[in-house]
JSON list of C-alpha atoms and ligand atoms in Angstrom, two decimals:
[
{"chain": "A", "resi": 11, "resn": "UNK", "atom": "CA", "xyz": [9.38, -14.00, -12.30]},
{"chain": "A", "resi": 12, "resn": "UNK", "atom": "CA", "xyz": [5.94, -15.88, -13.06]},
{"chain": "A", "resi": 13, "resn": "UNK", "atom": "CA", "xyz": [2.47, -15.20, -14.29]},
{"chain": "A", "resi": 14, "resn": "UNK", "atom": "CA", "xyz": [-0.34, -16.59, -12.05]},
{"chain": "A", "resi": 15, "resn": "UNK", "atom": "CA", "xyz": [-2.95, -18.32, -14.59]},
{"chain": "A", "resi": 16, "resn": "UNK", "atom": "CA", "xyz": [-5.52, -16.01, -15.29]},
{"chain": "A", "resi": 17, "resn": "UNK", "atom": "CA", "xyz": [-7.81, -17.67, -17.25]},
{"chain": "A", "resi": 18, "resn": "UNK", "atom": "CA", "xyz": [-10.51, -15.06, -18.36]},
{"chain": "A", "resi": 19, "resn": "UNK", "atom": "CA", "xyz": [-9.22, -12.78, -15.13]},
{"chain": "A", "resi": 20, "resn": "UNK", "atom": "CA", "xyz": [-7.36, -9.58, -15.42]},
{"chain": "A", "resi": 21, "resn": "UNK", "atom": "CA", "xyz": [-3.69, -10.50, -15.62]},
{"chain": "A", "resi": 22, "resn": "UNK", "atom": "CA", "xyz": [-1.51, -10.57, -12.42]},
{"chain": "A", "resi": 23, "resn": "UNK", "atom": "CA", "xyz": [2.35, -10.73, -12.31]},
{"chain": "A", "resi": 24, "resn": "UNK", "atom": "CA", "xyz": [4.30, -11.40, -9.20]},
{"chain": "A", "resi": 25, "resn": "UNK", "atom": "CA", "xyz": [8.12, -10.99, -8.92]},
{"chain": "A", "resi": 26, "resn": "UNK", "atom": "CA", "xyz": [10.17, -12.00, -6.17]},
{"chain": "A", "resi": 27, "resn": "UNK", "atom": "CA", "xyz": [12.40, -9.20, -5.56]},
{"chain": "A", "resi": 28, "resn": "UNK", "atom": "CA", "xyz": [13.71, -6.55, -3.46]},
{"chain": "A", "resi": 29, "resn": "UNK", "atom": "CA", "xyz": [11.14, -3.88, -4.14]},
{"chain": "A", "resi": 30, "resn": "UNK", "atom": "CA", "xyz": [13.44, -1.05, -3.99]},
{"chain": "A", "resi": 31, "resn": "UNK", "atom": "CA", "xyz": [16.07, -2.78, -6.52]},
{"chain": "A", "resi": 32, "resn": "UNK", "atom": "CA", "xyz": [12.94, -3.68, -8.87]},
{"chain": "A", "resi": 33, "resn": "UNK", "atom": "CA", "xyz": [11.64, -0.15, -8.72]},
{"chain": "A", "resi": 34, "resn": "UNK", "atom": "CA", "xyz": [14.82, 0.90, -9.64]},
{"chain": "A", "resi": 35, "resn": "UNK", "atom": "CA", "xyz": [15.33, -1.21, -12.79]},
{"chain": "A", "resi": 36, "resn": "UNK", "atom": "CA", "xyz": [11.50, -1.22, -13.91]},
{"chain": "A", "resi": 37, "resn": "UNK", "atom": "CA", "xyz": [10.25, 2.11, -14.71]},
{"chain": "A", "resi": 38, "resn": "UNK", "atom": "CA", "xyz": [6.47, 1.96, -14.54]},
{"chain": "A", "resi": 39, "resn": "UNK", "atom": "CA", "xyz": [4.60, 2.63, -17.48]},
{"chain": "A", "resi": 40, "resn": "UNK", "atom": "CA", "xyz": [2.44, 5.78, -17.71]},
{"chain": "A", "resi": 41, "resn": "UNK", "atom": "CA", "xyz": [-0.92, 3.59, -17.01]},
{"chain": "A", "resi": 42, "resn": "UNK", "atom": "CA", "xyz": [0.06, 2.10, -13.91]},
{"chain": "A", "resi": 43, "resn": "UNK", "atom": "CA", "xyz": [-1.02, 3.25, -10.19]},
{"chain": "A", "resi": 44, "resn": "UNK", "atom": "CA", "xyz": [0.06, 2.19, -6.54]},
{"chain": "A", "resi": 45, "resn": "UNK", "atom": "CA", "xyz": [-1.69, 0.96, -3.87]},
{"chain": "A", "resi": 46, "resn": "UNK", "atom": "CA", "xyz": [0.84, -0.60, -1.24]},
{"chain": "A", "resi": 47, "resn": "UNK", "atom": "CA", "xyz": [1.28, -1.01, 2.48]},
{"chain": "A", "resi": 48, "resn": "UNK", "atom": "CA", "xyz": [5.05, -0.76, 3.59]},
{"chain": "A", "resi": 49, "resn": "UNK", "atom": "CA", "xyz": [6.36, -3.26, 6.13]},
{"chain": "A", "resi": 50, "resn": "UNK", "atom": "CA", "xyz": [6.24, -2.76, 9.91]},
{"chain": "A", "resi": 51, "resn": "UNK", "atom": "CA", "xyz": [9.43, -2.72, 11.83]},
{"chain": "A", "resi": 52, "resn": "UNK", "atom": "CA", "xyz": [8.43, -6.02, 13.15]},
{"chain": "A", "resi": 53, "resn": "UNK", "atom": "CA", "xyz": [9.43, -7.58, 9.81]},
{"chain": "A", "resi": 54, "resn": "UNK", "atom": "CA", "xyz": [13.01, -6.47, 10.05]},
{"chain": "A", "resi": 55, "resn": "UNK", "atom": "CA", "xyz": [14.34, -8.37, 13.07]},
{"chain": "A", "resi": 56, "resn": "UNK", "atom": "CA", "xyz": [17.99, -7.17, 12.27]},
{"chain": "A", "resi": 57, "resn": "UNK", "atom": "CA", "xyz": [17.17, -3.42, 11.93]},
{"chain": "A", "resi": 58, "resn": "UNK", "atom": "CA", "xyz": [17.23, -0.92, 14.76]},
{"chain": "A", "resi": 59, "resn": "UNK", "atom": "CA", "xyz": [13.95, 1.19, 15.17]},
{"chain": "A", "resi": 60, "resn": "UNK", "atom": "CA", "xyz": [15.49, 4.31, 14.00]},
{"chain": "A", "resi": 61, "resn": "UNK", "atom": "CA", "xyz": [17.01, 2.51, 11.06]},
{"chain": "A", "resi": 62, "resn": "UNK", "atom": "CA", "xyz": [13.77, 0.91, 10.13]},
{"chain": "A", "resi": 63, "resn": "UNK", "atom": "CA", "xyz": [12.34, 4.64, 10.23]},
{"chain": "A", "resi": 64, "resn": "UNK", "atom": "CA", "xyz": [14.64, 5.50, 7.61]},
{"chain": "A", "resi": 65, "resn": "UNK", "atom": "CA", "xyz": [14.35, 2.94, 5.54]},
{"chain": "A", "resi": 66, "resn": "UNK", "atom": "CA", "xyz": [10.44, 3.56, 5.66]},
{"chain": "A", "resi": 67, "resn": "UNK", "atom": "CA", "xyz": [11.02, 6.75, 4.29]},
{"chain": "A", "resi": 68, "resn": "UNK", "atom": "CA", "xyz": [13.38, 5.98, 2.05]},
{"chain": "A", "resi": 69, "resn": "UNK", "atom": "CA", "xyz": [11.12, 3.38, 0.91]},
{"chain": "A", "resi": 70, "resn": "UNK", "atom": "CA", "xyz": [8.11, 5.76, 0.53]},
{"chain": "A", "resi": 71, "resn": "UNK", "atom": "CA", "xyz": [10.28, 8.18, -1.44]},
{"chain": "A", "resi": 72, "resn": "UNK", "atom": "CA", "xyz": [11.36, 5.40, -4.03]},
{"chain": "A", "resi": 73, "resn": "UNK", "atom": "CA", "xyz": [7.70, 4.58, -4.38]},
{"chain": "A", "resi": 74, "resn": "UNK", "atom": "CA", "xyz": [6.51, 7.78, -5.17]},
{"chain": "A", "resi": 75, "resn": "UNK", "atom": "CA", "xyz": [9.46, 8.63, -7.50]},
{"chain": "A", "resi": 76, "resn": "UNK", "atom": "CA", "xyz": [8.45, 5.37, -9.31]},
{"chain": "A", "resi": 77, "resn": "UNK", "atom": "CA", "xyz": [4.93, 6.40, -9.49]},
{"chain": "A", "resi": 78, "resn": "UNK", "atom": "CA", "xyz": [4.13, 8.25, -13.19]},
{"chain": "A", "resi": 79, "resn": "UNK", "atom": "CA", "xyz": [3.48, 12.08, -12.60]},
{"chain": "A", "resi": 80, "resn": "UNK", "atom": "CA", "xyz": [-0.11, 12.23, -13.62]},
{"chain": "A", "resi": 81, "resn": "UNK", "atom": "CA", "xyz": [-0.96, 8.67, -11.84]},
{"chain": "A", "resi": 82, "resn": "UNK", "atom": "CA", "xyz": [-1.31, 8.43, -8.05]},
{"chain": "A", "resi": 83, "resn": "UNK", "atom": "CA", "xyz": [0.19, 6.21, -5.41]},
{"chain": "A", "resi": 84, "resn": "UNK", "atom": "CA", "xyz": [-1.61, 5.10, -2.51]},
{"chain": "A", "resi": 85, "resn": "UNK", "atom": "CA", "xyz": [-0.53, 3.84, 0.79]},
{"chain": "A", "resi": 86, "resn": "UNK", "atom": "CA", "xyz": [-2.71, 1.62, 3.42]},
{"chain": "A", "resi": 87, "resn": "UNK", "atom": "CA", "xyz": [-0.77, 2.11, 6.70]},
{"chain": "A", "resi": 88, "resn": "UNK", "atom": "CA", "xyz": [-1.56, 1.51, 10.59]},
{"chain": "A", "resi": 89, "resn": "UNK", "atom": "CA", "xyz": [0.16, 3.17, 13.40]},
{"chain": "A", "resi": 90, "resn": "UNK", "atom": "CA", "xyz": [2.18, 1.33, 15.96]},
{"chain": "A", "resi": 91, "resn": "UNK", "atom": "CA", "xyz": [3.55, 2.26, 19.74]},
{"chain": "A", "resi": 92, "resn": "UNK", "atom": "CA", "xyz": [7.18, 1.77, 20.31]},
{"chain": "A", "resi": 93, "resn": "UNK", "atom": "CA", "xyz": [8.78, 2.39, 23.84]},
{"chain": "A", "resi": 94, "resn": "UNK", "atom": "CA", "xyz": [5.92, 4.91, 24.71]},
{"chain": "A", "resi": 95, "resn": "UNK", "atom": "CA", "xyz": [6.23, 6.83, 21.38]},
{"chain": "A", "resi": 96, "resn": "UNK", "atom": "CA", "xyz": [3.17, 6.61, 18.93]},
{"chain": "A", "resi": 97, "resn": "UNK", "atom": "CA", "xyz": [4.22, 6.38, 15.33]},
{"chain": "A", "resi": 98, "resn": "UNK", "atom": "CA", "xyz": [2.17, 7.88, 12.90]},
{"chain": "A", "resi": 99, "resn": "UNK", "atom": "CA", "xyz": [3.42, 5.75, 9.44]},
{"chain": "A", "resi": 100, "resn": "UNK", "atom": "CA", "xyz": [0.77, 8.19, 7.83]},
{"chain": "A", "resi": 101, "resn": "UNK", "atom": "CA", "xyz": [2.86, 11.23, 8.77]},
{"chain": "A", "resi": 102, "resn": "UNK", "atom": "CA", "xyz": [5.97, 9.38, 7.71]},
{"chain": "A", "resi": 103, "resn": "UNK", "atom": "CA", "xyz": [4.69, 8.67, 4.52]},
{"chain": "A", "resi": 104, "resn": "UNK", "atom": "CA", "xyz": [3.31, 12.50, 4.05]},
{"chain": "A", "resi": 105, "resn": "UNK", "atom": "CA", "xyz": [7.19, 13.58, 5.26]},
{"chain": "A", "resi": 106, "resn": "UNK", "atom": "CA", "xyz": [8.52, 11.42, 2.34]},
{"chain": "A", "resi": 107, "resn": "UNK", "atom": "CA", "xyz": [5.72, 12.89, -0.12]},
{"chain": "A", "resi": 108, "resn": "UNK", "atom": "CA", "xyz": [6.97, 16.46, 1.02]},
{"chain": "A", "resi": 109, "resn": "UNK", "atom": "CA", "xyz": [10.73, 15.71, 0.21]},
{"chain": "A", "resi": 110, "resn": "UNK", "atom": "CA", "xyz": [9.84, 14.52, -3.33]},
{"chain": "A", "resi": 111, "resn": "UNK", "atom": "CA", "xyz": [7.45, 17.21, -4.29]},
{"chain": "A", "resi": 112, "resn": "UNK", "atom": "CA", "xyz": [4.31, 15.12, -3.97]},
{"chain": "A", "resi": 113, "resn": "UNK", "atom": "CA", "xyz": [1.12, 16.36, -2.73]},
{"chain": "A", "resi": 114, "resn": "UNK", "atom": "CA", "xyz": [-1.45, 14.78, -0.78]},
{"chain": "A", "resi": 115, "resn": "UNK", "atom": "CA", "xyz": [-5.10, 14.29, -2.79]},
{"chain": "A", "resi": 116, "resn": "UNK", "atom": "CA", "xyz": [-7.05, 12.70, -0.23]},
{"chain": "A", "resi": 117, "resn": "UNK", "atom": "CA", "xyz": [-6.68, 11.01, 3.44]},
{"chain": "A", "resi": 118, "resn": "UNK", "atom": "CA", "xyz": [-9.30, 8.46, 4.56]},
{"chain": "A", "resi": 119, "resn": "UNK", "atom": "CA", "xyz": [-9.57, 6.91, 7.70]},
{"chain": "A", "resi": 120, "resn": "UNK", "atom": "CA", "xyz": [-10.13, 2.98, 7.70]},
{"chain": "A", "resi": 121, "resn": "UNK", "atom": "CA", "xyz": [-11.84, 1.50, 10.75]},
{"chain": "A", "resi": 122, "resn": "UNK", "atom": "CA", "xyz": [-10.04, -1.62, 12.06]},
{"chain": "A", "resi": 123, "resn": "UNK", "atom": "CA", "xyz": [-12.47, -1.74, 14.86]},
{"chain": "A", "resi": 124, "resn": "UNK", "atom": "CA", "xyz": [-15.54, -0.11, 15.68]},
{"chain": "A", "resi": 125, "resn": "UNK", "atom": "CA", "xyz": [-15.43, 3.44, 17.00]},
{"chain": "A", "resi": 126, "resn": "UNK", "atom": "CA", "xyz": [-15.57, 3.53, 20.94]},
{"chain": "A", "resi": 127, "resn": "UNK", "atom": "CA", "xyz": [-14.02, 0.13, 21.11]},
{"chain": "A", "resi": 128, "resn": "UNK", "atom": "CA", "xyz": [-10.41, -0.18, 22.75]},
{"chain": "A", "resi": 129, "resn": "UNK", "atom": "CA", "xyz": [-8.01, -2.20, 20.67]},
{"chain": "A", "resi": 130, "resn": "UNK", "atom": "CA", "xyz": [-5.04, -2.31, 22.92]},
{"chain": "A", "resi": 131, "resn": "UNK", "atom": "CA", "xyz": [-1.55, -2.19, 21.45]},
{"chain": "A", "resi": 132, "resn": "UNK", "atom": "CA", "xyz": [-2.71, -1.43, 17.77]},
{"chain": "A", "resi": 133, "resn": "UNK", "atom": "CA", "xyz": [-4.98, 1.50, 16.96]},
{"chain": "A", "resi": 134, "resn": "UNK", "atom": "CA", "xyz": [-8.72, 0.80, 15.76]},
{"chain": "A", "resi": 135, "resn": "UNK", "atom": "CA", "xyz": [-7.89, 2.38, 12.53]},
{"chain": "A", "resi": 136, "resn": "UNK", "atom": "CA", "xyz": [-5.69, 2.77, 9.54]},
{"chain": "A", "resi": 137, "resn": "UNK", "atom": "CA", "xyz": [-4.49, 5.45, 7.34]},
{"chain": "A", "resi": 138, "resn": "UNK", "atom": "CA", "xyz": [-5.50, 5.29, 3.55]},
{"chain": "A", "resi": 139, "resn": "UNK", "atom": "CA", "xyz": [-3.49, 8.09, 1.48]},
{"chain": "A", "resi": 140, "resn": "UNK", "atom": "CA", "xyz": [-3.27, 9.08, -1.78]},
{"chain": "A", "resi": 141, "resn": "UNK", "atom": "CA", "xyz": [-0.34, 11.27, -3.26]},
{"chain": "A", "resi": 142, "resn": "UNK", "atom": "CA", "xyz": [0.52, 12.73, -6.83]},
{"chain": "A", "resi": 143, "resn": "UNK", "atom": "CA", "xyz": [2.92, 14.72, -8.38]},
{"chain": "A", "resi": 144, "resn": "UNK", "atom": "CA", "xyz": [0.85, 16.21, -11.13]},
{"chain": "A", "resi": 145, "resn": "UNK", "atom": "CA", "xyz": [-2.41, 14.68, -11.18]},
{"chain": "A", "resi": 146, "resn": "UNK", "atom": "CA", "xyz": [-5.50, 16.87, -9.98]},
{"chain": "A", "resi": 147, "resn": "UNK", "atom": "CA", "xyz": [-8.26, 14.98, -7.92]},
{"chain": "A", "resi": 148, "resn": "UNK", "atom": "CA", "xyz": [-11.93, 16.12, -8.16]},
{"chain": "A", "resi": 149, "resn": "UNK", "atom": "CA", "xyz": [-12.66, 18.67, -5.55]},
{"chain": "A", "resi": 150, "resn": "UNK", "atom": "CA", "xyz": [-15.68, 16.70, -4.19]},
{"chain": "A", "resi": 151, "resn": "UNK", "atom": "CA", "xyz": [-15.51, 12.83, -5.00]},
{"chain": "A", "resi": 152, "resn": "UNK", "atom": "CA", "xyz": [-18.75, 11.85, -3.42]},
{"chain": "A", "resi": 153, "resn": "UNK", "atom": "CA", "xyz": [-17.46, 9.20, -1.08]},
{"chain": "A", "resi": 154, "resn": "UNK", "atom": "CA", "xyz": [-16.69, 9.18, 2.67]},
{"chain": "A", "resi": 155, "resn": "UNK", "atom": "CA", "xyz": [-14.20, 10.10, 4.53]},
{"chain": "A", "resi": 156, "resn": "UNK", "atom": "CA", "xyz": [-14.38, 7.42, 7.24]},
{"chain": "A", "resi": 157, "resn": "UNK", "atom": "CA", "xyz": [-14.73, 3.50, 6.11]},
{"chain": "A", "resi": 158, "resn": "UNK", "atom": "CA", "xyz": [-16.41, 1.80, 8.64]},
{"chain": "A", "resi": 159, "resn": "UNK", "atom": "CA", "xyz": [-14.89, -1.44, 7.99]},
{"chain": "A", "resi": 160, "resn": "UNK", "atom": "CA", "xyz": [-11.39, -2.41, 6.40]},
{"chain": "A", "resi": 161, "resn": "UNK", "atom": "CA", "xyz": [-12.82, -5.94, 5.16]},
{"chain": "A", "resi": 162, "resn": "UNK", "atom": "CA", "xyz": [-11.62, -9.37, 5.67]},
{"chain": "A", "resi": 163, "resn": "UNK", "atom": "CA", "xyz": [-7.71, -9.85, 6.13]},
{"chain": "A", "resi": 164, "resn": "UNK", "atom": "CA", "xyz": [-6.04, -12.56, 4.32]},
{"chain": "A", "resi": 165, "resn": "UNK", "atom": "CA", "xyz": [-3.46, -12.77, 7.01]},
{"chain": "A", "resi": 166, "resn": "UNK", "atom": "CA", "xyz": [-2.28, -10.74, 10.02]},
{"chain": "A", "resi": 167, "resn": "UNK", "atom": "CA", "xyz": [-0.37, -8.17, 7.93]},
{"chain": "A", "resi": 168, "resn": "UNK", "atom": "CA", "xyz": [-3.24, -7.73, 5.08]},
{"chain": "A", "resi": 169, "resn": "UNK", "atom": "CA", "xyz": [-4.69, -5.00, 3.86]},
{"chain": "A", "resi": 170, "resn": "UNK", "atom": "CA", "xyz": [-8.40, -5.26, 4.40]},
{"chain": "A", "resi": 171, "resn": "UNK", "atom": "CA", "xyz": [-10.46, -5.97, 1.60]},
{"chain": "A", "resi": 172, "resn": "UNK", "atom": "CA", "xyz": [-13.03, -3.20, 1.67]},
{"chain": "A", "resi": 173, "resn": "UNK", "atom": "CA", "xyz": [-10.17, -0.79, 1.97]},
{"chain": "A", "resi": 174, "resn": "UNK", "atom": "CA", "xyz": [-8.91, -2.25, -1.36]},
{"chain": "A", "resi": 175, "resn": "UNK", "atom": "CA", "xyz": [-11.84, -2.10, -3.13]},
{"chain": "A", "resi": 176, "resn": "UNK", "atom": "CA", "xyz": [-12.46, 1.51, -1.97]},
{"chain": "A", "resi": 177, "resn": "UNK", "atom": "CA", "xyz": [-9.16, 2.94, -3.20]},
{"chain": "A", "resi": 178, "resn": "UNK", "atom": "CA", "xyz": [-9.32, 0.69, -6.43]},
{"chain": "A", "resi": 179, "resn": "UNK", "atom": "CA", "xyz": [-12.89, 1.85, -7.32]},
{"chain": "A", "resi": 180, "resn": "UNK", "atom": "CA", "xyz": [-11.65, 5.39, -6.57]},
{"chain": "A", "resi": 181, "resn": "UNK", "atom": "CA", "xyz": [-9.07, 4.89, -9.25]},
{"chain": "A", "resi": 182, "resn": "UNK", "atom": "CA", "xyz": [-11.06, 3.47, -11.59]},
{"chain": "A", "resi": 183, "resn": "UNK", "atom": "CA", "xyz": [-13.46, 6.28, -11.54]},
{"chain": "A", "resi": 184, "resn": "UNK", "atom": "CA", "xyz": [-11.10, 9.21, -11.31]},
{"chain": "A", "resi": 185, "resn": "UNK", "atom": "CA", "xyz": [-7.82, 8.46, -13.33]},
{"chain": "A", "resi": 186, "resn": "UNK", "atom": "CA", "xyz": [-6.94, 6.39, -16.56]},
{"chain": "A", "resi": 187, "resn": "UNK", "atom": "CA", "xyz": [-4.87, 3.95, -14.61]},
{"chain": "A", "resi": 188, "resn": "UNK", "atom": "CA", "xyz": [-5.83, 0.28, -15.69]},
{"chain": "A", "resi": 189, "resn": "UNK", "atom": "CA", "xyz": [-2.64, -1.64, -14.17]},
{"chain": "A", "resi": 190, "resn": "UNK", "atom": "CA", "xyz": [-2.29, -1.72, -10.23]},
{"chain": "A", "resi": 191, "resn": "UNK", "atom": "CA", "xyz": [1.35, -2.01, -8.87]},
{"chain": "A", "resi": 192, "resn": "UNK", "atom": "CA", "xyz": [1.88, -3.36, -5.25]},
{"chain": "A", "resi": 193, "resn": "UNK", "atom": "CA", "xyz": [5.60, -3.34, -4.66]},
{"chain": "A", "resi": 194, "resn": "UNK", "atom": "CA", "xyz": [5.31, -4.97, -1.04]},
{"chain": "A", "resi": 195, "resn": "UNK", "atom": "CA", "xyz": [2.59, -7.40, -2.23]},
{"chain": "A", "resi": 196, "resn": "UNK", "atom": "CA", "xyz": [2.76, -10.00, 0.58]},
{"chain": "A", "resi": 197, "resn": "UNK", "atom": "CA", "xyz": [-0.11, -12.38, 0.14]},
{"chain": "A", "resi": 198, "resn": "UNK", "atom": "CA", "xyz": [-1.70, -10.29, -2.85]},
{"chain": "A", "resi": 199, "resn": "UNK", "atom": "CA", "xyz": [-4.85, -9.00, -1.52]},
{"chain": "A", "resi": 200, "resn": "UNK", "atom": "CA", "xyz": [-4.16, -5.79, -3.80]},
{"chain": "A", "resi": 201, "resn": "UNK", "atom": "CA", "xyz": [-3.71, -7.80, -6.56]},
{"chain": "A", "resi": 202, "resn": "UNK", "atom": "CA", "xyz": [-6.72, -9.99, -6.22]},
{"chain": "A", "resi": 203, "resn": "UNK", "atom": "CA", "xyz": [-8.78, -7.20, -5.60]},
{"chain": "A", "resi": 204, "resn": "UNK", "atom": "CA", "xyz": [-7.48, -5.37, -8.40]},
{"chain": "A", "resi": 205, "resn": "UNK", "atom": "CA", "xyz": [-8.13, -8.55, -10.91]},
{"chain": "A", "resi": 206, "resn": "UNK", "atom": "CA", "xyz": [-11.98, -8.80, -9.32]},
{"chain": "A", "resi": 207, "resn": "UNK", "atom": "CA", "xyz": [-12.50, -5.22, -10.62]},
{"chain": "A", "resi": 208, "resn": "UNK", "atom": "CA", "xyz": [-10.78, -6.03, -13.99]},
{"chain": "A", "resi": 209, "resn": "UNK", "atom": "CA", "xyz": [-7.50, -4.10, -13.61]},
{"chain": "A", "resi": 210, "resn": "UNK", "atom": "CA", "xyz": [-4.06, -5.78, -14.44]},
{"chain": "A", "resi": 211, "resn": "UNK", "atom": "CA", "xyz": [-2.13, -6.24, -11.47]},
{"chain": "A", "resi": 212, "resn": "UNK", "atom": "CA", "xyz": [1.85, -6.36, -10.68]},
{"chain": "A", "resi": 213, "resn": "UNK", "atom": "CA", "xyz": [3.27, -7.56, -7.53]},
{"chain": "A", "resi": 214, "resn": "UNK", "atom": "CA", "xyz": [6.58, -7.40, -5.78]},
{"chain": "A", "resi": 215, "resn": "UNK", "atom": "CA", "xyz": [7.55, -9.56, -2.82]},
{"chain": "A", "resi": 216, "resn": "UNK", "atom": "CA", "xyz": [10.90, -10.29, -1.38]},
{"chain": "A", "resi": 217, "resn": "UNK", "atom": "CA", "xyz": [9.56, -13.75, 0.18]},
{"chain": "A", "resi": 218, "resn": "UNK", "atom": "CA", "xyz": [9.48, -16.53, -1.95]},
{"chain": "A", "resi": 219, "resn": "UNK", "atom": "CA", "xyz": [6.37, -17.87, 0.14]},
{"chain": "A", "resi": 220, "resn": "UNK", "atom": "CA", "xyz": [4.52, -15.05, 0.10]},
{"chain": "A", "resi": 221, "resn": "UNK", "atom": "CA", "xyz": [5.11, -14.52, -3.49]},
{"chain": "A", "resi": 222, "resn": "UNK", "atom": "CA", "xyz": [3.83, -17.75, -4.56]},
{"chain": "A", "resi": 223, "resn": "UNK", "atom": "CA", "xyz": [0.78, -17.49, -2.20]},
{"chain": "A", "resi": 224, "resn": "UNK", "atom": "CA", "xyz": [0.23, -13.41, -4.17]},
{"chain": "A", "resi": 225, "resn": "UNK", "atom": "CA", "xyz": [0.27, -15.64, -7.29]},
{"chain": "A", "resi": 226, "resn": "UNK", "atom": "CA", "xyz": [-2.35, -17.83, -6.36]},
{"chain": "A", "resi": 227, "resn": "UNK", "atom": "CA", "xyz": [-4.79, -15.99, -4.33]},
{"chain": "A", "resi": 228, "resn": "UNK", "atom": "CA", "xyz": [-8.20, -15.76, -5.33]},
{"chain": "A", "resi": 229, "resn": "UNK", "atom": "CA", "xyz": [-11.10, -13.70, -3.47]},
{"chain": "B", "resi": 304, "resn": "SAM", "atom": "C1", "xyz": [2.41, -4.91, 4.92]},
{"chain": "B", "resi": 304, "resn": "SAM", "atom": "S1", "xyz": [2.80, -6.40, 4.29]},
{"chain": "B", "resi": 304, "resn": "SAM", "atom": "C2", "xyz": [1.96, -6.45, 2.81]},
{"chain": "B", "resi": 304, "resn": "SAM", "atom": "C3", "xyz": [0.50, -6.63, 2.98]},
{"chain": "B", "resi": 304, "resn": "SAM", "atom": "C4", "xyz": [-0.10, -7.06, 1.76]},
{"chain": "B", "resi": 304, "resn": "SAM", "atom": "N1", "xyz": [-0.99, -5.99, 1.40]},
{"chain": "B", "resi": 304, "resn": "SAM", "atom": "C5", "xyz": [-1.18, -7.96, 1.62]},
{"chain": "B", "resi": 304, "resn": "SAM", "atom": "O1", "xyz": [-2.51, -7.78, 1.74]},
{"chain": "B", "resi": 304, "resn": "SAM", "atom": "O2", "xyz": [-0.81, -9.65, 1.97]},
{"chain": "B", "resi": 304, "resn": "SAM", "atom": "C6", "xyz": [4.38, -5.87, 3.61]},
{"chain": "B", "resi": 304, "resn": "SAM", "atom": "C7", "xyz": [5.09, -7.10, 2.72]},
{"chain": "B", "resi": 304, "resn": "SAM", "atom": "O3", "xyz": [6.44, -6.37, 2.26]},
{"chain": "B", "resi": 304, "resn": "SAM", "atom": "C8", "xyz": [7.08, -7.57, 2.09]},
{"chain": "B", "resi": 304, "resn": "SAM", "atom": "N2", "xyz": [8.52, -7.06, 2.06]},
{"chain": "B", "resi": 304, "resn": "SAM", "atom": "C9", "xyz": [9.67, -6.47, 3.09]},
{"chain": "B", "resi": 304, "resn": "SAM", "atom": "N3", "xyz": [10.65, -5.75, 2.74]},
{"chain": "B", "resi": 304, "resn": "SAM", "atom": "C10", "xyz": [10.48, -6.14, 1.05]},
{"chain": "B", "resi": 304, "resn": "SAM", "atom": "C11", "xyz": [11.56, -5.50, 0.31]},
{"chain": "B", "resi": 304, "resn": "SAM", "atom": "N4", "xyz": [12.37, -4.95, 0.56]},
{"chain": "B", "resi": 304, "resn": "SAM", "atom": "N5", "xyz": [10.81, -5.66, -1.06]},
{"chain": "B", "resi": 304, "resn": "SAM", "atom": "C12", "xyz": [9.89, -6.44, -1.20]},
{"chain": "B", "resi": 304, "resn": "SAM", "atom": "N6", "xyz": [9.00, -7.01, -0.23]},
{"chain": "B", "resi": 304, "resn": "SAM", "atom": "C13", "xyz": [9.30, -6.75, 0.98]},
{"chain": "B", "resi": 304, "resn": "SAM", "atom": "C14", "xyz": [6.90, -8.41, 3.42]},
{"chain": "B", "resi": 304, "resn": "SAM", "atom": "O4", "xyz": [7.52, -9.54, 2.87]},
{"chain": "B", "resi": 304, "resn": "SAM", "atom": "C15", "xyz": [5.27, -8.41, 3.44]},
{"chain": "B", "resi": 304, "resn": "SAM", "atom": "O5", "xyz": [5.05, -9.33, 3.10]}
]
């Protein structure tokens, strides 16, 4: 475990570990919320596709179970095509939420490309989903259902910065959470955006090189 130098910025901790092991061993305090993006099948060269689907569901369950009951877990996921099938990762997370008794509080669409533009293999949008076991979201939170832009990407698998800002601003306005946990933090986009908003951040990443980048990323 190592802390990034923070100066007068909000604190950031990045742990190089398997996220599921880490979540099992480190109960999250009540002032934590989760914003994450579960890894795509392309990250698992040794796993058959159906085994990845099972892993993905189990990982979503673990994240949702680890989230404090009165807080929220948010997922940013983009769909894929596989052998003629459309794999809706938002649906996979929703199935996991149903299994562990969490409700969907909201579902936003994030445009990865302008409407009307064909994007080829990957769809032109991503899902941004927010779940909780017991937290009640306001009926109307006054913000858009479709985010026209995802923002910049720190690398090819990154969560767009504007999507992070949207989710974390919602978190600050509507919940008591002041620590953001990203158990699959990659290069640390979620952590850096959280720190910029004055929120503390904890990231977990299995790749040592990516964990190092996540400790150092400044946006
Ligand atoms: C979709 S990327 C996250 C991108 C991140 N939001 C960003 O903007 O940089 C998923 C990350 O999960 C990591 N990962 C995959 N399996 C993991 C595991 N079991 N434990 C921790 N991290 C894992 C991958 O190395 C990858 O960096």
